[in-house]
């Protein structure tokens, strides 16, 4: 197997709960040597989100794979000294602490830069290190709410609907703010490592989960923000009112399942029409109501699998709709891509992971190190990074 992309890159992760741990996981999955620094009682992520077995929540098992873990109390002189030694020998510091925490502990940005001039210091927080809201402690619902992923209306009696109270994304935009922030932070860190290698200087990166979630939805957002500036809407993949047209939507199949149909480009639309024997539709208006009714009837003539087989054989822009985890985990394509990975944890037992969103050197994703026990690697890091 080829050497992992980030082999030899030392990363210190000091973060609680999901966001910072996600950054560390993404770097560890790429081969970085990530040591997770926890307080003596452990990261709350171990205990707060359900238990497979004591101290091993599903979130801990997923997000802390491929890492080593130590405990130290940074409020004590000994703990602070150990933490400084780790930072001195690291290339990357993933800082998931509340903004201002490190400064209160005697490690403001100038001190960190002096301690390790080449350090790539990345803060990941809900609202970012700067800005009016930066001092507010945040969780994922707050991040998504700020950027419109949870549109809410208040009834005349002053109440919210049940789904809105739960924070469900009514608009279909949004996603997981921790994962969005993790992806944004990991991308910036990798770019900073390239500059570090070329110029020998570090970087100070500030990633906000709310910002990351908004940019993850940038295309619908930018179209809505500039809708009145678009003079010609005839070539848009979305209609001028922002809704999907007949050639870009979901359709029910003959077996009461569904497919996603995205024949936006003329060549894909013409190819579809010829494949189903409806050349008369090639010049049909792309946003007509009659076309939607016609396509609904056409897609009801075959099962989901028959449509997917036709899409593979004829090169059509049609894909399956998976509605449940069982359908997704059983999908032959997702299995081939290694999106779901079954492994055995030495304490928690059998566990199904969500893998990486890409293959490196054609190699399947693997969990090199299981999520560590609390303080499992304390001895190895007693005097800093092991040689």
Coordinates of C-alpha atoms in Angstrom, one line a residue:
X1 CA 0.0 0.0 0.0
X2 CA 1.3 3.5 -0.8
X3 CA 2.3 5.8 2.0
X4 CA -0.6 7.8 3.4
X5 CA -0.8 11.4 2.1
X6 CA -0.2 13.0 5.5
X7 CA 2.2 10.4 6.9
X8 CA 4.7 12.0 9.3
X9 CA 2.5 15.1 9.9
X10 CA 2.1 15.6 13.7
X11 CA -1.2 17.0 14.8
X12 CA -2.3 18.0 18.3
X13 CA -6.1 18.1 18.7
X14 CA -7.5 19.9 21.7
X15 CA -11.3 20.0 21.2
X16 CA -14.5 18.9 22.9
X17 CA -17.5 17.4 21.2
X18 CA -18.0 17.1 17.4
X19 CA -16.5 19.9 15.4
X20 CA -12.8 19.8 16.4
X21 CA -12.9 16.0 16.5
X22 CA -14.1 15.9 12.9
X23 CA -11.2 18.0 11.8
X24 CA -8.8 15.6 13.5
X25 CA -10.5 12.6 12.1
X26 CA -10.2 13.9 8.5
X27 CA -6.5 14.5 9.0
X28 CA -6.0 11.2 10.7
X29 CA -7.8 9.3 7.9
X30 CA -5.3 10.9 5.5
X31 CA -2.4 9.5 7.5
X32 CA -1.5 12.2 9.9
X33 CA -0.3 11.3 13.4
X34 CA -3.0 12.8 15.5
X35 CA -2.9 12.9 19.3
X36 CA -6.1 13.8 21.0
X37 CA -5.6 15.8 24.2
X38 CA -8.4 15.3 26.7
X39 CA -9.0 16.6 30.3
X40 CA -8.6 14.0 33.0
X41 CA -12.3 13.2 33.0
X42 CA -12.3 12.8 29.2
X43 CA -14.1 14.5 26.3
X44 CA -17.8 14.7 26.8
X45 CA -18.2 13.1 23.4
X46 CA -17.3 9.8 25.0
X47 CA -20.3 9.9 27.4
X48 CA -23.0 12.2 26.2
X49 CA -24.2 10.7 22.9
X50 CA -25.3 7.2 23.8
X51 CA -23.1 4.2 24.7
X52 CA -22.1 1.1 22.7
X53 CA -20.2 0.3 25.9
X54 CA -19.1 2.6 28.8
X55 CA -17.0 5.4 27.4
X56 CA -17.5 4.5 23.8
X57 CA -20.3 6.5 22.2
X58 CA -20.9 6.0 18.5
X59 CA -19.7 9.5 17.9
X60 CA -16.4 8.8 19.7
X61 CA -15.9 5.6 17.8
X62 CA -16.4 7.3 14.5
X63 CA -14.6 10.6 15.0
X64 CA -11.6 9.4 17.0
X65 CA -10.5 6.5 14.9
X66 CA -6.9 6.5 13.7
X67 CA -5.9 8.8 16.6
X68 CA -3.9 8.3 19.8
X69 CA -5.2 9.9 23.0
X70 CA -3.7 11.3 26.2
X71 CA -5.1 13.1 29.2
X72 CA -3.7 16.1 30.9
X73 CA -4.9 19.0 33.0
X74 CA -3.7 22.2 31.3
X75 CA -4.6 24.2 34.4
X76 CA -1.7 22.7 36.3
X77 CA 1.9 23.6 35.7
X78 CA 2.8 20.1 34.8
X79 CA -0.1 19.7 32.4
X80 CA 0.7 23.1 30.8
X81 CA 4.3 22.2 30.3
X82 CA 3.4 18.8 28.7
X83 CA 1.0 20.6 26.4
X84 CA 3.7 23.1 25.3
X85 CA 6.1 20.3 24.5
X86 CA 3.5 18.7 22.3
X87 CA 2.9 22.0 20.5
X88 CA 6.6 22.6 20.0
X89 CA 6.9 19.3 18.1
X90 CA 3.7 19.5 16.1
X91 CA 3.0 20.7 12.6
X92 CA -0.7 21.3 13.2
X93 CA -2.8 22.4 16.2
X94 CA -6.5 21.8 15.9
X95 CA -8.0 24.1 18.5
X96 CA -11.6 23.4 19.2
X97 CA -11.7 25.3 22.5
X98 CA -14.0 28.2 23.1
X99 CA -12.5 31.4 21.7
X100 CA -10.2 33.0 24.2
X101 CA -9.6 29.8 26.2
X102 CA -5.9 29.4 25.2
X103 CA -5.2 33.1 25.9
X104 CA -6.6 32.7 29.4
X105 CA -4.2 29.7 29.9
X106 CA -1.2 31.9 28.8
X107 CA -1.1 30.8 25.2
X108 CA -2.4 33.7 23.1
X109 CA -1.5 33.7 19.4
X110 CA 1.8 35.6 19.8
X111 CA 3.0 33.1 22.4
X112 CA 2.0 30.2 20.2
X113 CA 3.8 31.7 17.2
X114 CA 6.9 32.2 19.2
X115 CA 6.7 28.7 20.7
X116 CA 6.5 27.1 17.2
X117 CA 6.9 29.6 14.3
X118 CA 5.9 27.0 11.7
X119 CA 2.8 25.8 13.6
X120 CA -0.5 25.7 11.6
X121 CA -2.9 26.7 14.2
X122 CA -6.6 26.2 13.2
X123 CA -9.4 27.3 15.5
X124 CA -12.8 25.6 14.8
X125 CA -15.8 27.0 16.6
X126 CA -19.5 27.6 16.1
X127 CA -19.4 31.3 15.3
X128 CA -15.6 31.9 14.8
X129 CA -13.0 33.6 16.8
X130 CA -13.9 37.1 15.7
X131 CA -17.3 38.8 15.3
X132 CA -20.1 40.0 17.7
X133 CA -21.3 36.5 18.4
X134 CA -17.8 34.9 18.9
X135 CA -18.1 34.7 22.7
X136 CA -21.4 32.8 22.6
X137 CA -21.0 29.1 23.4
X138 CA -22.5 27.1 20.4
X139 CA -23.9 23.8 19.3
X140 CA -24.8 22.6 15.8
X141 CA -28.4 23.8 15.9
X142 CA -27.2 27.3 16.6
X143 CA -24.8 27.2 13.7
X144 CA -27.4 26.0 11.2
X145 CA -30.0 28.4 12.5
X146 CA -27.8 31.4 11.9
X147 CA -27.4 30.7 8.2
X148 CA -31.0 29.9 7.3
X149 CA -30.9 26.1 7.3
X150 CA -33.8 26.1 9.8
X151 CA -36.3 28.5 8.4
X152 CA -38.9 29.2 11.1
X153 CA -42.3 30.9 11.3
X154 CA -44.0 31.9 14.5
X155 CA -47.8 31.3 14.7
X156 CA -50.2 33.9 15.9
X157 CA -50.2 32.3 19.3
X158 CA -46.5 32.6 19.5
X159 CA -45.6 28.9 19.0
X160 CA -43.4 27.1 16.6
X161 CA -44.3 23.9 14.7
X162 CA -43.0 20.6 16.1
X163 CA -40.5 20.1 13.3
X164 CA -39.2 23.7 13.7
X165 CA -38.8 23.2 17.5
X166 CA -36.7 20.2 16.8
X167 CA -34.5 22.2 14.3
X168 CA -35.4 20.1 11.3
X169 CA -34.2 21.6 8.0
X170 CA -37.4 22.5 6.3
X171 CA -35.7 24.1 3.2
X172 CA -33.6 21.1 2.4
X173 CA -30.5 23.2 2.6
X174 CA -27.9 22.9 5.3
X175 CA -26.5 19.7 6.6
X176 CA -24.2 18.9 9.5
X177 CA -22.3 22.0 10.6
X178 CA -19.6 20.0 12.3
X179 CA -18.8 18.1 9.1
X180 CA -19.0 21.3 7.0
X181 CA -16.5 23.0 9.4
X182 CA -14.3 19.9 9.5
X183 CA -14.1 19.8 5.7
X184 CA -13.3 23.5 5.5
X185 CA -10.7 23.3 8.2
X186 CA -9.0 20.2 6.8
X187 CA -8.8 21.9 3.4
X188 CA -7.2 25.0 4.8
X189 CA -4.8 23.1 7.0
X190 CA -3.6 21.0 4.0
X191 CA -3.1 24.2 2.0
X192 CA -1.2 25.7 4.9
X193 CA 1.0 22.6 5.2
X194 CA 2.0 23.1 1.5
X195 CA 3.0 26.7 2.2
X196 CA 4.8 25.6 5.4
X197 CA 6.8 23.1 3.4
X198 CA 7.7 25.7 0.8
X199 CA 8.4 28.8 3.0
X200 CA 8.8 27.4 6.5
X201 CA 6.1 29.6 8.0
X202 CA 3.0 28.6 9.9
X203 CA -0.6 29.9 9.6
X204 CA -3.5 31.1 11.8
X205 CA -6.8 29.7 10.5
X206 CA -10.2 30.6 12.0
X207 CA -13.1 28.4 10.8
X208 CA -16.7 29.0 11.8
X209 CA -19.2 26.2 11.6
X210 CA -21.9 28.6 10.6
X211 CA -19.8 30.1 7.8
X212 CA -18.9 26.6 6.6
X213 CA -22.5 25.5 6.5
X214 CA -23.5 28.5 4.5
X215 CA -20.7 28.1 2.0
X216 CA -21.7 24.4 1.7
X217 CA -25.0 25.7 0.3
X218 CA -23.4 28.5 -1.7
X219 CA -25.0 27.9 -5.1
X220 CA -28.7 28.2 -4.1
X221 CA -27.7 31.1 -1.8
X222 CA -25.9 33.0 -4.5
X223 CA -28.7 32.5 -6.9
X224 CA -31.2 33.8 -4.4
X225 CA -29.0 36.7 -3.5
X226 CA -28.6 37.8 -7.1
X227 CA -32.0 36.7 -8.6
X228 CA -33.0 40.2 -9.6
X229 CA -29.7 40.6 -11.5
X230 CA -30.2 37.6 -13.8
X231 CA -31.4 39.0 -17.1
X232 CA -31.8 35.6 -18.9
X233 CA -33.2 32.7 -16.9
X234 CA -33.7 30.3 -19.9
X235 CA -30.5 28.5 -19.4
X236 CA -30.8 28.0 -15.6
X237 CA -30.8 24.5 -14.1
X238 CA -33.4 26.1 -11.7
X239 CA -36.5 27.9 -12.9
X240 CA -36.7 31.6 -12.2
X241 CA -38.9 31.0 -9.2
X242 CA -36.3 28.8 -7.6
X243 CA -38.1 25.5 -8.0
X244 CA -36.9 22.5 -10.0
X245 CA -38.3 21.9 -13.4
X246 CA -39.6 18.6 -15.0
X247 CA -36.1 17.8 -16.2
X248 CA -34.5 18.1 -12.8
X249 CA -36.5 16.4 -10.1
X250 CA -37.5 13.0 -8.5
X251 CA -39.9 10.6 -10.1
X252 CA -41.7 7.6 -8.7
X253 CA -41.0 4.3 -10.4
X254 CA -43.2 1.4 -11.2
X255 CA -42.3 -0.5 -8.0
X256 CA -43.1 2.5 -5.7
X257 CA -39.6 3.6 -5.4
X258 CA -38.0 6.6 -6.9
X259 CA -35.2 7.9 -9.2
X260 CA -33.5 11.3 -9.5
X261 CA -33.7 12.6 -13.0
X262 CA -31.3 15.4 -14.0
X263 CA -31.3 15.7 -17.8
X264 CA -30.5 19.4 -17.9
X265 CA -28.1 19.5 -20.8
X266 CA -29.7 19.1 -24.2
X267 CA -27.5 16.1 -25.1
X268 CA -28.6 14.2 -22.0
X269 CA -32.3 15.1 -22.6
X270 CA -32.1 14.0 -26.2
X271 CA -30.3 10.8 -25.2
X272 CA -33.1 10.1 -22.7
X273 CA -35.9 10.8 -25.2
X274 CA -34.3 8.4 -27.8
X275 CA -33.7 5.7 -25.1
X276 CA -37.4 5.6 -24.2
X277 CA -38.7 6.0 -27.7
X278 CA -40.0 9.5 -27.3
X279 CA -38.1 11.5 -29.8
X280 CA -41.2 13.7 -30.1
X281 CA -40.2 15.2 -26.7
X282 CA -36.8 16.4 -27.7
X283 CA -38.0 19.9 -28.5
X284 CA -40.6 20.1 -25.7
X285 CA -40.5 23.2 -23.4
X286 CA -38.2 22.4 -20.4
X287 CA -40.6 23.9 -17.9
X288 CA -44.0 22.9 -19.1
X289 CA -46.6 21.3 -16.8
X290 CA -47.6 18.9 -19.6
X291 CA -44.0 17.6 -19.7
X292 CA -44.0 16.9 -16.0
X293 CA -47.2 14.8 -16.4
X294 CA -45.7 12.9 -19.3
X295 CA -42.4 12.2 -17.5
X296 CA -44.4 11.0 -14.5
X297 CA -46.2 8.5 -16.7
X298 CA -42.9 7.4 -18.4
X299 CA -41.1 6.7 -15.2
X300 CA -44.0 4.7 -13.8
X301 CA -43.5 2.1 -16.6
X302 CA -40.3 0.6 -15.2
X303 CA -38.9 -0.4 -11.8
X304 CA -36.2 1.5 -10.1
X305 CA -33.6 -1.1 -10.9
X306 CA -34.7 -1.2 -14.6
X307 CA -34.2 2.5 -14.8
X308 CA -30.7 2.3 -13.2
X309 CA -29.7 -0.6 -15.6
X310 CA -30.9 1.6 -18.5
X311 CA -29.0 4.6 -17.2
X312 CA -25.8 2.5 -17.0
X313 CA -26.2 1.0 -20.4
X314 CA -27.3 4.2 -22.2
X315 CA -25.5 6.8 -20.3
X316 CA -28.6 8.5 -18.9
X317 CA -28.6 11.1 -16.1
X318 CA -30.7 9.0 -13.8
X319 CA -29.8 7.8 -10.3
X320 CA -31.5 5.8 -7.5
X321 CA -33.1 7.5 -4.5
X322 CA -32.2 5.8 -1.3
X323 CA -34.6 6.7 1.6
X324 CA -33.4 4.6 4.5
X325 CA -30.1 3.7 6.0
X326 CA -30.7 0.1 5.2
X327 CA -31.1 1.0 1.5
X328 CA -27.9 3.1 1.6
X329 CA -25.8 0.5 3.4
X330 CA -27.0 -2.1 1.0
X331 CA -26.4 -0.1 -2.1
X332 CA -23.7 -1.9 -4.2
X333 CA -22.1 1.3 -5.4
X334 CA -21.8 2.8 -2.0
X335 CA -20.4 -0.5 -0.7
X336 CA -17.9 -0.5 -3.6
X337 CA -16.8 3.0 -2.7
X338 CA -16.2 2.0 0.9
X339 CA -18.6 4.6 2.3
X340 CA -19.7 2.0 4.9
X341 CA -16.9 0.1 6.6
X342 CA -17.5 -2.7 9.1
X343 CA -14.7 -3.4 11.6
X344 CA -14.1 -4.8 15.1
X345 CA -13.3 -2.5 18.0
X346 CA -11.2 -4.2 20.7
X347 CA -13.6 -2.9 23.5
X348 CA -16.9 -1.9 21.8
X349 CA -17.0 -4.9 19.4
X350 CA -18.4 -4.8 15.9
X351 CA -19.0 -1.3 14.5
X352 CA -20.0 0.2 11.2
X353 CA -18.1 3.3 10.2
X354 CA -18.7 6.0 7.6
X355 CA -15.5 6.1 5.7
X356 CA -13.7 8.8 3.6
X357 CA -15.4 10.5 0.7
X358 CA -12.7 9.5 -1.7
X359 CA -10.2 6.8 -2.6
X360 CA -6.4 7.4 -2.4
X361 CA -4.2 5.4 -4.8
X362 CA -7.1 3.1 -5.4
X363 CA -6.9 1.7 -1.9
X364 CA -10.0 1.0 0.2
X365 CA -10.5 3.0 3.4
X366 CA -9.4 1.2 6.5
X367 CA -9.4 2.0 10.2
X368 CA -5.7 1.8 11.2
X369 CA -6.3 2.6 14.9
X370 CA -9.5 2.1 16.8
X371 CA -10.9 5.0 18.8
X372 CA -8.6 5.1 21.9
X373 CA -9.5 4.5 25.5
X374 CA -9.3 7.5 27.8
X375 CA -5.6 8.2 28.4
X376 CA -4.5 5.1 26.5
X377 CA -1.3 6.7 25.2
X378 CA -0.3 8.7 28.2
X379 CA 3.0 6.8 28.8
X380 CA 4.1 7.2 25.1
X381 CA 3.7 11.0 25.3
X382 CA 5.0 11.5 28.8
X383 CA 7.9 13.6 27.6
X384 CA 6.4 15.0 24.4
X385 CA 6.3 13.3 21.0
X386 CA 7.7 9.8 21.0
X387 CA 10.7 9.4 18.8

